[in-house]
Short mmCIF file of C-alpha atoms in Angstrom, two decimals:
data_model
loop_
_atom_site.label_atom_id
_atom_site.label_comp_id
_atom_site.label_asym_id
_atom_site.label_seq_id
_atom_site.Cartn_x
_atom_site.Cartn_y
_atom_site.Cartn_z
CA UNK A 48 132.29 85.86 97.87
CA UNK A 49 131.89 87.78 94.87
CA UNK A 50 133.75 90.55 93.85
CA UNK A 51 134.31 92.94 90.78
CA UNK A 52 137.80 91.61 90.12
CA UNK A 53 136.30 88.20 89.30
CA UNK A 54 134.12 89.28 86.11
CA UNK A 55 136.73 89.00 83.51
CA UNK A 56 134.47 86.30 81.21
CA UNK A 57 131.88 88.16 79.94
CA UNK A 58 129.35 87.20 77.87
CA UNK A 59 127.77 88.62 75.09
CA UNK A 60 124.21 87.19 74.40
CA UNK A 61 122.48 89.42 71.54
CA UNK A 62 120.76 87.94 67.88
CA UNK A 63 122.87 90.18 65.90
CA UNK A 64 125.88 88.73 64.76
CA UNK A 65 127.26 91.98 63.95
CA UNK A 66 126.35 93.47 67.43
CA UNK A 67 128.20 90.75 69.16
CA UNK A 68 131.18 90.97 67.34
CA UNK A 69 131.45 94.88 67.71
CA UNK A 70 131.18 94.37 71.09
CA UNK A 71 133.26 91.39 71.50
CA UNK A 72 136.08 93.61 70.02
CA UNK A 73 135.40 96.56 72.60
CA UNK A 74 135.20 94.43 75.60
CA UNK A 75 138.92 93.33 74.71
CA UNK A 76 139.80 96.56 74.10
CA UNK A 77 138.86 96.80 77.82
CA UNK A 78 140.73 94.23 78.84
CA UNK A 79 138.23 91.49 79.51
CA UNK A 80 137.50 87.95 77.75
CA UNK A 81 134.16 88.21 75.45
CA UNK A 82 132.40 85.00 74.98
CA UNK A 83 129.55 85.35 72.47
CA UNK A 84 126.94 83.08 72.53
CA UNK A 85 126.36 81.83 69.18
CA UNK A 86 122.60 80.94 68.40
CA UNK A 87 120.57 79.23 68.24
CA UNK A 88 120.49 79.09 71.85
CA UNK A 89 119.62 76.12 74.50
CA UNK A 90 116.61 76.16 76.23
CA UNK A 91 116.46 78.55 79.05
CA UNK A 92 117.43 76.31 82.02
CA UNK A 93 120.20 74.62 79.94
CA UNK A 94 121.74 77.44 78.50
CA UNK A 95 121.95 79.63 82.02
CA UNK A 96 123.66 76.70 83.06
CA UNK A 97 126.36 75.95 80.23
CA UNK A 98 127.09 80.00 79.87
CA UNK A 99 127.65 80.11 83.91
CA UNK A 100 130.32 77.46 83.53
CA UNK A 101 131.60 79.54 80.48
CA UNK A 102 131.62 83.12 81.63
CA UNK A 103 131.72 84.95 84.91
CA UNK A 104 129.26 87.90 83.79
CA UNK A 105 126.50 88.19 80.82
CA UNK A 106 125.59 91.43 79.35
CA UNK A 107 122.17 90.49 77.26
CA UNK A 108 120.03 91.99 75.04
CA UNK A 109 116.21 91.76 75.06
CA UNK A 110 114.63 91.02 72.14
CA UNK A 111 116.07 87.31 71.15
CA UNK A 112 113.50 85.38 70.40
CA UNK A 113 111.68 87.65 67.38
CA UNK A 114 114.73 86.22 65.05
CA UNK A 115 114.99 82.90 66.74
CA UNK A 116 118.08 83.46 68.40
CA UNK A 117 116.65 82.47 71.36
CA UNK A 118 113.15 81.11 72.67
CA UNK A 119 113.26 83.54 75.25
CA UNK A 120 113.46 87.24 75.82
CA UNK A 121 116.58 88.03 77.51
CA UNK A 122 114.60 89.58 80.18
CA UNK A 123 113.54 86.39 81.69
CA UNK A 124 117.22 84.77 80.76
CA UNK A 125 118.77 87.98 83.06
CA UNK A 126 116.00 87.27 86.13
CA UNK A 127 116.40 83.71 85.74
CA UNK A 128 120.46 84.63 85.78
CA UNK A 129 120.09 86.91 89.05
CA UNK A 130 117.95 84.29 90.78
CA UNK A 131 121.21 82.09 90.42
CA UNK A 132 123.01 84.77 91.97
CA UNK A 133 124.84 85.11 88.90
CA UNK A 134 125.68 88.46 87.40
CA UNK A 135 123.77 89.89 84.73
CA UNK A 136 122.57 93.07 82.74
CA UNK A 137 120.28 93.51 80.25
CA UNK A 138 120.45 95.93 77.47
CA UNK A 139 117.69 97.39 75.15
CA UNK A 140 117.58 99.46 71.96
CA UNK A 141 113.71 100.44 72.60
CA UNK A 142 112.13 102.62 75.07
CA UNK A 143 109.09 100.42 74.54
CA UNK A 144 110.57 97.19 75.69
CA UNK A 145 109.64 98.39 79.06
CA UNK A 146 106.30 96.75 79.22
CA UNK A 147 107.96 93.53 78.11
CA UNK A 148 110.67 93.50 80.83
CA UNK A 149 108.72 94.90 83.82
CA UNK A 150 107.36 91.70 84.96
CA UNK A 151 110.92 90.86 85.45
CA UNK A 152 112.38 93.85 86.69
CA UNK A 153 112.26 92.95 90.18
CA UNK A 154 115.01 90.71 89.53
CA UNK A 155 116.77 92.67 86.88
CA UNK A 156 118.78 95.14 88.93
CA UNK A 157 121.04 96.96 85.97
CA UNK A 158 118.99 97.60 82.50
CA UNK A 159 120.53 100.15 80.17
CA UNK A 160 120.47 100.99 76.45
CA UNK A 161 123.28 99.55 74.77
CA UNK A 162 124.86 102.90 73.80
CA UNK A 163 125.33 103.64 77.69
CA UNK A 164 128.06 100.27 77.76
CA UNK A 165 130.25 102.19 74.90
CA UNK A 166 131.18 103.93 78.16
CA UNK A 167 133.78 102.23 80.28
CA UNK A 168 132.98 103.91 83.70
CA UNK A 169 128.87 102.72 83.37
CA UNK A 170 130.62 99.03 82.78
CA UNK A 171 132.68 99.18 85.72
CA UNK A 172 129.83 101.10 87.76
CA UNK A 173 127.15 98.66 86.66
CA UNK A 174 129.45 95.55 87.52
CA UNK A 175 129.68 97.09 90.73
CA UNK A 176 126.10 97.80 91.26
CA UNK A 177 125.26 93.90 90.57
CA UNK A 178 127.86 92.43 92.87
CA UNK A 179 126.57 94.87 95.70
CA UNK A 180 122.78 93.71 94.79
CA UNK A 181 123.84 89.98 94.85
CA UNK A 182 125.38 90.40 98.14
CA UNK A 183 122.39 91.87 99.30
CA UNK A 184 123.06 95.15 99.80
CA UNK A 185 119.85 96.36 98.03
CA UNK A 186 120.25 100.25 97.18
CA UNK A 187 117.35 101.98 97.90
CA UNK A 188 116.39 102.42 94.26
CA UNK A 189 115.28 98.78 94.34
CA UNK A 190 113.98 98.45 97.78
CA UNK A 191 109.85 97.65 97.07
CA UNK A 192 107.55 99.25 99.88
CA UNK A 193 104.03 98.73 100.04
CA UNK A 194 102.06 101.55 98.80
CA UNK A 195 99.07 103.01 97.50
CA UNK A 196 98.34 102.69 93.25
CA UNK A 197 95.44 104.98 91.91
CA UNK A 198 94.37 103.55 88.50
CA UNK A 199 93.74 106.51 86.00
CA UNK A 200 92.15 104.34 83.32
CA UNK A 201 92.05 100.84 82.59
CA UNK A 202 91.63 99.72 78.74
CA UNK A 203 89.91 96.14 79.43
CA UNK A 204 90.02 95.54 76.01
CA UNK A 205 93.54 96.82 74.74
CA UNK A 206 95.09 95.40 77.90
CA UNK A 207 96.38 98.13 79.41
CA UNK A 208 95.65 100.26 82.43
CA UNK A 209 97.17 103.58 83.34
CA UNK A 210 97.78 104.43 87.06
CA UNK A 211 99.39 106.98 89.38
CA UNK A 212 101.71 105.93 92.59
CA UNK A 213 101.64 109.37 94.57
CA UNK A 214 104.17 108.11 96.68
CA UNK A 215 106.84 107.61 93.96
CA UNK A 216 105.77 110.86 91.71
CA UNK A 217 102.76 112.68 92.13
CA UNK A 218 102.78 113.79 88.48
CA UNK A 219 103.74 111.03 86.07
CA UNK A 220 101.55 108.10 85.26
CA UNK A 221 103.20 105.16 84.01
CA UNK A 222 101.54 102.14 82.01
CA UNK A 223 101.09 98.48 82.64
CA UNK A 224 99.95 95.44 81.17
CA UNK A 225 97.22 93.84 82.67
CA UNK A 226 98.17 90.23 81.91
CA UNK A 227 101.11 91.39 84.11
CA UNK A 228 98.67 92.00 87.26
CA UNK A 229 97.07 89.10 89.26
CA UNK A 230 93.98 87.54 87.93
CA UNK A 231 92.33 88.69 91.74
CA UNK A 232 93.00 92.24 90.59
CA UNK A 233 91.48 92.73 87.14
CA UNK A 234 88.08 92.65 87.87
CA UNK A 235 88.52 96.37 90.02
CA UNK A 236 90.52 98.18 87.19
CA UNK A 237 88.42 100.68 86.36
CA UNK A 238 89.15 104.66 86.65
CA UNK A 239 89.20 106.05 90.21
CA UNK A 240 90.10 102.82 91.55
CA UNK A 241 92.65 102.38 94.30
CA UNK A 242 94.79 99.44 95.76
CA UNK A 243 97.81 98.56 97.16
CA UNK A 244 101.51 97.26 95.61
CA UNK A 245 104.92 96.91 97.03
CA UNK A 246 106.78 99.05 94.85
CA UNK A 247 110.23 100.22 94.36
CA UNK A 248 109.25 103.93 95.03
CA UNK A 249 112.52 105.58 95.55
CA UNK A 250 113.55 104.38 91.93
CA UNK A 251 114.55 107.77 89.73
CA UNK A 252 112.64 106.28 85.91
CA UNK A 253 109.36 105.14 85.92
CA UNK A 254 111.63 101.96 83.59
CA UNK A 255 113.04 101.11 86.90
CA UNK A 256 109.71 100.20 89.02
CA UNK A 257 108.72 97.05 89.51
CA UNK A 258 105.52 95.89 91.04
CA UNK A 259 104.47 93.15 93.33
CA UNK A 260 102.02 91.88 96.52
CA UNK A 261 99.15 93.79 94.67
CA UNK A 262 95.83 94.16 97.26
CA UNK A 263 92.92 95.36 96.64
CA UNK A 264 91.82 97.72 99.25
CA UNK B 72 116.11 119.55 128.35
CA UNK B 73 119.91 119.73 126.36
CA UNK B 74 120.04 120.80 123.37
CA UNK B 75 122.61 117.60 122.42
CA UNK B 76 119.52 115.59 122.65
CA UNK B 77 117.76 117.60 119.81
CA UNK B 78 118.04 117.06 116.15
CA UNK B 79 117.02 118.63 113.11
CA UNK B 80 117.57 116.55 110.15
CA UNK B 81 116.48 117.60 106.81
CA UNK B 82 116.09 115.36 103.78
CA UNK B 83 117.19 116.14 100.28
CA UNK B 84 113.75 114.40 98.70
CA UNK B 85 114.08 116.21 95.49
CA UNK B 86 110.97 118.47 94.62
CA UNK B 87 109.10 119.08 97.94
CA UNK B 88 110.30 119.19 101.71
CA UNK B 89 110.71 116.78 104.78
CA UNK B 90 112.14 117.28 107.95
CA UNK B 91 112.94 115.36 111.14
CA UNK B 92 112.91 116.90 114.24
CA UNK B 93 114.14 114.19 117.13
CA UNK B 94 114.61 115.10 121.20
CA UNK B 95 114.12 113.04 123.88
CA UNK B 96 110.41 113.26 123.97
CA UNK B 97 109.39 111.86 120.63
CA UNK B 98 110.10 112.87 116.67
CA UNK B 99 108.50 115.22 114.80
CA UNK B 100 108.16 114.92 110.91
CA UNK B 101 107.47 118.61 108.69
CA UNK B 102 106.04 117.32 105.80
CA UNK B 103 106.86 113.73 103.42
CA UNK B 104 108.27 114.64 100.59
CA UNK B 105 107.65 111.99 97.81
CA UNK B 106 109.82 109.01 96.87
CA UNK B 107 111.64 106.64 99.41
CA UNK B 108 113.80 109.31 101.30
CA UNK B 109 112.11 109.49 104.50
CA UNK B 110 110.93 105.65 104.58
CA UNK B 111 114.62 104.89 104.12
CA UNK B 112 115.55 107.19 107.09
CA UNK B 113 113.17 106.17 109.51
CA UNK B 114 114.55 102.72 108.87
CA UNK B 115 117.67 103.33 109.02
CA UNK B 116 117.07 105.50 112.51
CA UNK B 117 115.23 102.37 113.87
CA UNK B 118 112.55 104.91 114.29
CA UNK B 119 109.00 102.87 114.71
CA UNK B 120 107.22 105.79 116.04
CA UNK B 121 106.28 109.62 114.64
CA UNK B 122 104.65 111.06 117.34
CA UNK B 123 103.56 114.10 115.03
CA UNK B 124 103.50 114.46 111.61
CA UNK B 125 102.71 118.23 110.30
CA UNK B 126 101.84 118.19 106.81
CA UNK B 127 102.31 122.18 105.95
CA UNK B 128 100.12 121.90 102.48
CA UNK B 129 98.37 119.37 100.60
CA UNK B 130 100.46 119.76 97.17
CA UNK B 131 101.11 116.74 95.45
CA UNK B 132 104.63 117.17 96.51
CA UNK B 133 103.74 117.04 100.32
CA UNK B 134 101.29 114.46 100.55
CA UNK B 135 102.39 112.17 98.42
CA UNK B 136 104.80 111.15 100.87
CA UNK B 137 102.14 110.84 103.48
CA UNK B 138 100.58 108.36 101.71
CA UNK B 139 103.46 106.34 101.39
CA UNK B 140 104.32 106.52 105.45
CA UNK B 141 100.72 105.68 106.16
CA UNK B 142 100.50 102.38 104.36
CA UNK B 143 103.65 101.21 106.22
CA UNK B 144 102.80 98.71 108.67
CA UNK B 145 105.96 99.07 111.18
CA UNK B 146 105.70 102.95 111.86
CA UNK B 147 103.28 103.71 114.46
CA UNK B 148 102.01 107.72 114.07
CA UNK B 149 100.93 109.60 116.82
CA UNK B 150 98.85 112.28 115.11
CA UNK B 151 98.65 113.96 112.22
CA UNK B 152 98.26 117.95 111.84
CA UNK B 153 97.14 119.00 108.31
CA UNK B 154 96.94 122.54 106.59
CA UNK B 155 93.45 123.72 106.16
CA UNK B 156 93.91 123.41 102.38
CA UNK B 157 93.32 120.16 102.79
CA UNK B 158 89.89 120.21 102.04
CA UNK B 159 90.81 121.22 98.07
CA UNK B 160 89.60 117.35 98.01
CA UNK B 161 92.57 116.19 95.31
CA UNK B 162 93.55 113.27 94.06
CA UNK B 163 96.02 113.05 96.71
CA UNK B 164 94.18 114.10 99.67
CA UNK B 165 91.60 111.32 98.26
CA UNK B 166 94.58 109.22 98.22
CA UNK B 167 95.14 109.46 101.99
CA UNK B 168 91.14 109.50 102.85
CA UNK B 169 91.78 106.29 101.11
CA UNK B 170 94.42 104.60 103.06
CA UNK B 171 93.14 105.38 106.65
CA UNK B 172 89.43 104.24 105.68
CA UNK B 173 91.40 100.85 103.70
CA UNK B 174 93.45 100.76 106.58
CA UNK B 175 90.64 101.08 109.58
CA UNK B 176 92.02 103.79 110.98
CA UNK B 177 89.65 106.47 111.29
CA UNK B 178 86.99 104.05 113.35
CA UNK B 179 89.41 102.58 114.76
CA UNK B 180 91.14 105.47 116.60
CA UNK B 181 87.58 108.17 116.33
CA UNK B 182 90.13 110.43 113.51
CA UNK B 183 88.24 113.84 111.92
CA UNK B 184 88.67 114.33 108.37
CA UNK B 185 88.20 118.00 107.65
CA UNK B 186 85.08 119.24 105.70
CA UNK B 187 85.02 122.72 106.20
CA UNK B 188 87.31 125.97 106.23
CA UNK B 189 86.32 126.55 109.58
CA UNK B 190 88.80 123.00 109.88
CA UNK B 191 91.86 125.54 110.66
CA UNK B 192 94.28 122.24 111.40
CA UNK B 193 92.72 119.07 111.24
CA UNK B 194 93.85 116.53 113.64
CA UNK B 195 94.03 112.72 113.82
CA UNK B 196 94.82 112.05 117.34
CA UNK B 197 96.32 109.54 118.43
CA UNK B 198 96.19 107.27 115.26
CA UNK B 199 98.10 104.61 114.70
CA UNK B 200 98.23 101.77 112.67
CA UNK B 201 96.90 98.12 113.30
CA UNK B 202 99.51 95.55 113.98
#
């Protein structure tokens, strides 16, 4: 079974050179074995497989593919990770990445901002966190239940529609793409609208919700 | 009836209120709070029926959680007692309008939906959901 005491490989799977070496050096600092992934990188299913049989733990950033590091984001490469029941977390340096990485958030149970990991204790708490989630024991953060979502506004021709989930937090409205939303669904966006998603509702950020089993009402 | 048999459990949920009340006749819940907190406890209570729920005012902090209990489809609710205010006709209360109309519930169990201030507590007896 996995444990905590296992991760000791861990690798590092960013586009900057510089970023991977900085953080190469602090992860031995901490006592573990870096492995950083030099690019360009294999394609997705190849490379989750070689760096599983290389490291016992990845710590990813996002954007990858906008330098051709990698032809993927890395928050596909972390779902497609955590569906393997391997341990992952992604890292961002944007606030704005969030629209990217939502679709995937569902199986992307640890994202923080890179600064957060110059802290030991969010390593080791975040490390924990994953082997808990992979074991099953879903906290209830990341637990979907199906609820009601009141669209706001929808912007057909931007892409993006703005909604409300009164069960999570009556008073912020959060933003989603609406490539990210069934085909069955787009048609109702419009203001006023209402419908229903499983959603992680007891998740603290609006970064941390995930959506999914949309129905219309 | 003993008092041992009574319990009064009240949920941190942040900004807003929920309670529990639990004897050997049935469980009470004051109010939903938003967020997970009270879906999580009912589960983990194994509690698949509310045989009151007494929603004290339709803030966005109260009802918010109401909407949330009523789209479950493993809680059965007895009935549901609503502050007059209800009738302020917000988002939210058009949020749970929403549900038990999506959900069938008002035809299917005869439910009132208050329209007036004469509607001092509004009732939706014996409403439960479909299974």
């Amino acid at each position: 079974m996995l444990d905590t005491a296992d991760l000791h490989r861990v690798a590092v799977i960013d586009d900057e050179p510089e970023a991977r070496a900085g953080y190469a050096d602090y992860l031995e600092d901490l006592g573990m074995e870096p492995v950083t992934e030099e690019g360009p990188l294999a394609k997705l299913d190849h490379f989750v497989e070689l760096s599983r049989q290389r490291s016992d733990v990845a710590i990813c950033d996002h954007r990858m593919k906008i330098s051709g590091y990698a032809e993927f984001d890395g928050a596909e490469l972390v779902s497609e990770y955590i569906k393997k029941k391997f341990p992952a977390l992604l890292c961002t340096r944007f606030e704005d990445d969030i629209d990217e990485i939502r679709p995937y958030r569902k199986y992307i149970p640890i994202l923080l901002n890179w600064e957060d990991l110059m802290d030991p204790d969010t390593i080791r708490l975040s490390f924990e966190r994953l082997v808990a989630e992979l074991r099953g024991k879903i906290p209830p953060s990341r637990r979907p239940w199906r609820t009601i979502v009141r669209v706001h506004d929808a912007d057909h021709e931007r892409g993006f529609v703005h909604v409300f989930l009164p069960s999570w937090n009556p008073h912020e409205g959060l933003r989603l793409r609406i490539q990210d939303l069934p085909p069955d669904v787009h048609t109702h966006l419009r203001a006023g609208c209402r419908m229903f998603a499983h959603v992680n509702i007891g998740a603290e950020k609006s970064e941390d919700l995930f959506f999914d089993r949309w129905k219309v009402g | 009836m003993a008092s041992q048999s009574r319990k009064l459990t009240i949920l941190d949920v942040g900004h807003g209120n929920c309670a529990i009340l639990q004897d050997a006749h049935g469980v009470i819940v004051i109010d939903t709070g938003p967020g997970s907190h009270l879906l999580e406890y009912l589960d983990q209570q194994r509690i698949k029926r509310i045989d009151t729920i007494l929603i004290s005012h339709s803030d966005k902090d109260h009802i918010g959680g109401l909407a949330g209990l009523l789209t479950q489809e493993d809680v059965e609710i007895g009935r549901i007692c609503l502050n007059t205010d209800a009738i302020k006709r917000t988002d939210s209360w058009e949020d749970v309008l929403w549900i038990l109309d999506s959900l069938d519930l008002l035809r299917k169990f005869g439910s009132h939906v208050p329209n007036s201030r004469n509607d001092v507590r509004s009732r939706f007896p014996t409403l439960r959901h479909a299974t």
